[in-house]
Amino acid sequence: MIVKELGNADLFLKEYEETLLENETSSQLLLSAALQCQSNSEDTKDLYGSVMEDTRVVLLFTIARNRDLILYSADSLMETEAAVALADYLGDSHIVISGLNARQTLCQCFIEQYKKYLNGTFIPKLESDIMELRQVNEVKPVNGNQRLALPSDVKIIADWIIQFQIEALMDETDYEAAVMKATNMVDQKELYLYEDEEQQVVSMAAATRKLVHGIGITYIFTPEEYRGNGYAAANIYYLSKDLLEQGNEFCTLFVDKRNPLTNRAYEKVGYKMLEDNCEYKIIPIEV
């Protein structure tokens, strides 16, 4: 197998966008990374490439600016050999990664080979299921009201972003960065809030991962004191309906494997589980 590097996102998408679009929901992390890089005038130094068997595309990948490797398998029958070939290529080329994001079985194939070159260990960070919706089920959501977030909501959104990063992504962000993120999503009209019958804001969700034919919903968060009341599901119901009416062919979201109740709530709305997705971080071994 041959590992092929491409100089930038433009070249990568020109050659492989059609392959990524064959299964847009499953390839969304790699696809959205390339689309964002393509629209960004800065030189991000991201690495894009493929693993080929003759003219057959088997594996596509990027190493983002945070050094996380994102993998997408275009050929499940040959993905094991492709993952091994890529691990050897990165190891022999001394190309450093700090994390890995892919389907669980693909992660395991890559890790098993790459650890031979690694002075560290892979630690699982997140285990998710990728869900997709193409038609909204007619359900009766909990009473309340959905609305676009306003500039006056930025403070509470920033607080929720910090909590979301810790709970859902096992990550931390400072308040200033959270305010900037909240402000940007409000300005872009991407963030939706759900209010209860007393007009208290109780849940949020954002339509931020713009794809070619669909859109990914992120930053789904309900504070602990409001959980268990169906607010997140109601927000996702109305948001998904609106996004489809805007012309998107599908909506997609990631749900934490640790919370099967959330999975079932979204299934009632019309979401279907497609496959898993795992994120690993590399912890260096101190000598």
Coordinates of C-alpha atoms in Angstrom, one line a residue:
M1 CA 0.0 0.0 0.0
I2 CA 1.1 3.6 -0.7
V3 CA 0.7 6.5 1.6
K4 CA 0.2 9.7 -0.4
E5 CA 0.5 13.2 1.2
L6 CA -1.3 16.2 -0.3
G7 CA 0.0 19.7 0.2
N8 CA -3.2 21.3 1.4
A9 CA -7.0 21.0 1.9
D10 CA -7.8 22.3 -1.6
L11 CA -5.8 19.5 -3.2
F12 CA -7.2 16.9 -0.8
L13 CA -10.8 17.9 -1.5
K14 CA -10.3 18.1 -5.2
E15 CA -9.1 14.5 -5.2
Y16 CA -11.1 12.9 -2.4
E17 CA -14.3 15.0 -1.7
E18 CA -16.4 12.6 -3.8
T19 CA -15.1 9.7 -1.7
L20 CA -15.9 11.5 1.5
L21 CA -19.4 12.3 0.3
E22 CA -20.2 8.7 -0.3
N23 CA -20.8 8.5 3.5
E24 CA -20.9 12.1 4.6
T25 CA -22.1 11.5 8.1
S26 CA -19.3 9.0 8.9
S27 CA -16.6 11.1 7.3
Q28 CA -17.9 14.4 8.8
L29 CA -14.9 15.1 11.1
L30 CA -12.4 14.8 8.3
L31 CA -14.6 16.5 5.8
S32 CA -15.5 19.5 8.0
A33 CA -11.8 19.9 9.0
A34 CA -10.8 20.1 5.3
L35 CA -13.7 22.4 4.4
Q36 CA -12.8 24.8 7.3
C37 CA -9.1 24.7 6.3
Q38 CA -10.1 25.4 2.7
S39 CA -12.1 28.5 3.7
N40 CA -9.3 29.7 6.0
S41 CA -6.8 32.0 4.3
E42 CA -4.2 31.2 6.9
D43 CA -1.6 28.5 6.3
T44 CA -2.6 26.0 9.0
K45 CA 0.1 23.5 8.3
D46 CA -2.4 20.7 8.5
L47 CA -1.4 17.5 6.8
Y48 CA -3.8 15.7 4.5
G49 CA -3.4 12.4 2.8
S50 CA -4.6 8.9 1.7
V51 CA -3.6 5.3 1.8
M52 CA -4.0 3.7 -1.6
E53 CA -4.0 0.1 -2.9
D54 CA -3.1 0.7 -6.6
T55 CA -5.9 3.2 -7.7
R56 CA -8.2 2.2 -4.8
V57 CA -8.8 4.6 -2.0
V58 CA -8.7 2.7 1.3
L59 CA -8.0 5.3 4.0
L60 CA -8.1 9.1 4.2
F61 CA -6.6 11.1 7.0
T62 CA -5.6 14.5 8.3
I63 CA -3.3 15.6 11.1
A64 CA -4.8 18.9 12.4
R65 CA -3.0 21.8 14.0
N66 CA -3.5 20.2 17.4
R67 CA -1.6 17.2 16.1
D68 CA -4.6 14.9 16.4
L69 CA -4.9 12.3 13.6
I70 CA -8.4 11.9 12.1
L71 CA -9.0 8.7 10.1
Y72 CA -11.8 7.8 7.7
S73 CA -12.1 4.3 6.2
A74 CA -13.3 4.2 2.6
D75 CA -12.8 0.5 2.3
S76 CA -13.6 -1.7 5.3
L77 CA -12.2 -4.8 3.7
M78 CA -8.7 -3.4 3.5
E79 CA -8.7 -0.9 6.3
T80 CA -6.6 -3.0 8.7
E81 CA -3.6 -3.2 6.3
A82 CA -4.1 0.5 5.5
A83 CA -4.0 1.5 9.2
V84 CA -0.8 -0.5 9.6
A85 CA 0.8 1.1 6.5
L86 CA -0.1 4.6 7.8
A87 CA 1.3 3.8 11.3
D88 CA 4.5 2.7 9.7
Y89 CA 4.7 5.7 7.4
L90 CA 4.2 8.2 10.3
G91 CA 6.6 6.3 12.5
D92 CA 9.3 6.0 9.9
S93 CA 8.9 9.7 8.9
H94 CA 9.0 10.9 12.5
I95 CA 5.7 12.6 12.1
V96 CA 4.4 13.3 15.6
I97 CA 0.7 13.0 16.6
S98 CA -0.8 13.8 20.0
G99 CA -4.2 12.0 19.6
L100 CA -6.4 9.8 17.4
N101 CA -10.0 10.1 16.3
A102 CA -11.8 7.3 14.3
R103 CA -14.1 4.3 14.5
Q104 CA -13.1 2.1 17.4
T105 CA -11.9 -0.9 15.3
L106 CA -9.9 1.4 13.1
C107 CA -8.3 3.0 16.2
Q108 CA -7.3 -0.4 17.5
C109 CA -5.6 -1.4 14.2
F110 CA -3.6 1.8 14.1
I111 CA -2.7 1.9 17.8
E112 CA -1.4 -1.7 17.7
Q113 CA 1.1 -0.8 15.0
Y114 CA 2.0 2.8 15.9
K115 CA 2.8 2.0 19.5
K116 CA 6.0 0.4 18.3
Y117 CA 7.2 3.9 17.4
L118 CA 5.8 5.6 20.5
N119 CA 7.4 6.6 23.7
G120 CA 4.0 6.9 25.4
T121 CA 0.6 5.3 25.6
F122 CA -2.8 5.8 24.1
I123 CA -5.5 6.7 26.6
P124 CA -9.2 6.6 25.6
K125 CA -10.7 10.1 26.1
L126 CA -14.2 9.9 24.5
E127 CA -16.4 7.1 23.2
S128 CA -19.4 8.3 21.2
D129 CA -22.1 7.1 18.8
I130 CA -22.7 9.0 15.6
M131 CA -26.4 9.6 14.9
E132 CA -28.1 10.8 11.8
L133 CA -31.6 12.2 11.1
R134 CA -33.2 12.6 7.6
Q135 CA -36.8 12.9 8.7
V136 CA -38.2 14.2 12.0
N137 CA -40.7 12.0 13.8
E138 CA -43.9 13.8 14.9
V139 CA -43.5 13.7 18.7
K140 CA -44.9 16.0 21.4
P141 CA -42.0 17.8 23.0
V142 CA -42.1 19.1 26.6
N143 CA -43.8 22.5 26.8
G144 CA -41.5 25.5 26.3
N145 CA -40.0 27.7 23.6
Q146 CA -37.0 27.5 21.3
R147 CA -35.2 30.7 20.2
L148 CA -32.0 31.9 18.7
A149 CA -29.4 33.0 21.3
L150 CA -29.0 36.8 21.7
P151 CA -26.0 38.9 22.7
S152 CA -27.6 39.2 26.2
D153 CA -27.2 35.4 26.6
V154 CA -23.4 35.3 26.0
K155 CA -22.5 35.2 29.7
I156 CA -24.7 32.1 30.5
I157 CA -23.7 30.5 27.3
A158 CA -20.0 31.0 28.1
D159 CA -20.6 29.4 31.5
W160 CA -22.3 26.4 29.9
I161 CA -19.5 26.0 27.3
I162 CA -17.0 25.6 30.1
Q163 CA -19.2 23.0 31.8
F164 CA -19.8 21.3 28.4
Q165 CA -16.1 21.1 27.7
I166 CA -15.4 19.4 31.0
E167 CA -18.4 17.0 31.1
A168 CA -18.7 16.0 27.4
L169 CA -15.2 16.5 26.0
M170 CA -13.0 15.9 29.0
D171 CA -11.3 19.2 28.3
E172 CA -11.0 22.6 29.8
T173 CA -11.2 26.1 28.4
D174 CA -10.8 29.5 30.1
Y175 CA -13.6 32.0 30.5
E176 CA -12.2 34.5 27.9
A177 CA -12.1 31.8 25.2
A178 CA -15.6 30.6 26.1
V179 CA -16.9 34.2 25.8
M180 CA -15.3 34.5 22.4
K181 CA -16.8 31.2 21.3
A182 CA -20.2 32.1 22.6
T183 CA -20.1 35.5 20.9
N184 CA -19.1 34.1 17.6
M185 CA -21.9 31.5 17.6
V186 CA -24.4 34.1 18.6
D187 CA -23.2 36.5 15.8
Q188 CA -23.3 33.6 13.3
K189 CA -26.9 32.7 14.4
E190 CA -25.8 29.2 15.1
L191 CA -26.8 28.7 18.7
Y192 CA -30.3 27.9 19.9
L193 CA -31.7 28.0 23.4
Y194 CA -34.7 26.3 24.9
E195 CA -36.8 28.1 27.5
D196 CA -39.2 26.4 29.9
E197 CA -42.8 27.7 30.5
E198 CA -41.4 30.4 32.9
Q199 CA -39.1 31.6 30.2
Q200 CA -36.1 30.3 32.0
V201 CA -33.3 29.3 29.6
V202 CA -32.7 25.6 30.3
S203 CA -30.8 24.0 27.4
M204 CA -28.6 24.9 24.4
A205 CA -27.5 23.4 21.1
A206 CA -25.6 24.8 18.1
A207 CA -25.6 24.1 14.4
T208 CA -21.9 24.6 13.7
R209 CA -20.5 21.8 11.7
K210 CA -21.5 22.7 8.2
L211 CA -21.1 19.9 5.7
V212 CA -21.9 19.7 2.0
H213 CA -25.4 18.2 2.1
G214 CA -26.1 18.3 5.9
I215 CA -25.1 19.9 9.1
G216 CA -23.8 18.7 12.5
I217 CA -25.3 19.7 15.8
T218 CA -22.8 20.4 18.6
Y219 CA -22.6 22.0 22.1
I220 CA -25.7 20.1 23.3
F221 CA -25.9 21.0 27.0
T222 CA -28.5 21.2 29.8
P223 CA -27.4 22.2 33.3
E224 CA -27.7 19.5 35.9
E225 CA -30.6 21.1 37.7
Y226 CA -32.7 21.0 34.5
R227 CA -31.9 17.5 33.3
G228 CA -34.4 14.7 33.0
N229 CA -37.2 16.9 31.8
G230 CA -36.9 16.5 28.1
Y231 CA -35.5 20.0 27.4
A232 CA -32.5 18.9 25.3
A233 CA -34.7 16.5 23.2
A234 CA -37.2 19.3 22.6
N235 CA -34.5 21.7 21.6
I236 CA -33.0 19.1 19.2
Y237 CA -36.5 18.3 17.8
Y238 CA -37.2 21.9 16.8
L239 CA -33.7 22.6 15.7
S240 CA -33.5 19.5 13.5
K241 CA -36.9 20.3 12.0
D242 CA -35.8 23.9 11.2
L243 CA -32.4 22.7 9.7
L244 CA -34.2 20.3 7.4
E245 CA -36.6 23.0 6.3
Q246 CA -33.6 25.2 5.5
G247 CA -32.6 22.7 2.8
N248 CA -30.2 20.4 4.7
E249 CA -30.6 16.8 3.6
F250 CA -29.7 15.5 7.1
C251 CA -28.7 16.4 10.6
T252 CA -26.1 14.6 12.6
L253 CA -24.8 14.6 16.2
F254 CA -22.5 12.7 18.5
V255 CA -23.9 11.1 21.7
D256 CA -21.8 9.9 24.7
K257 CA -21.8 6.1 25.0
R258 CA -22.0 6.6 28.8
N259 CA -25.5 8.1 28.5
P260 CA -27.8 5.6 26.6
L261 CA -30.9 7.5 27.8
T262 CA -29.9 10.5 25.6
N263 CA -29.4 8.1 22.7
R264 CA -33.0 6.8 23.1
A265 CA -34.4 10.3 23.5
Y266 CA -32.9 11.3 20.1
E267 CA -34.1 8.1 18.5
K268 CA -37.7 9.1 19.4
V269 CA -37.1 12.4 17.5
G270 CA -35.9 10.4 14.4
Y271 CA -32.2 10.0 14.8
K272 CA -30.6 6.7 14.0
M273 CA -27.2 5.4 15.2
L274 CA -24.8 4.8 12.3
E275 CA -21.5 3.8 14.0
D276 CA -19.2 4.5 16.9
N277 CA -16.4 7.1 17.2
C278 CA -13.5 7.1 19.6
E279 CA -11.0 9.7 20.6
Y280 CA -7.6 8.8 22.2
K281 CA -4.9 11.0 23.6
I282 CA -1.3 10.1 23.8
I283 CA 0.3 10.4 27.2
P284 CA 4.2 10.6 27.0
I285 CA 6.2 8.2 29.2
E286 CA 8.6 10.2 31.3
V287 CA 12.1 8.9 31.1

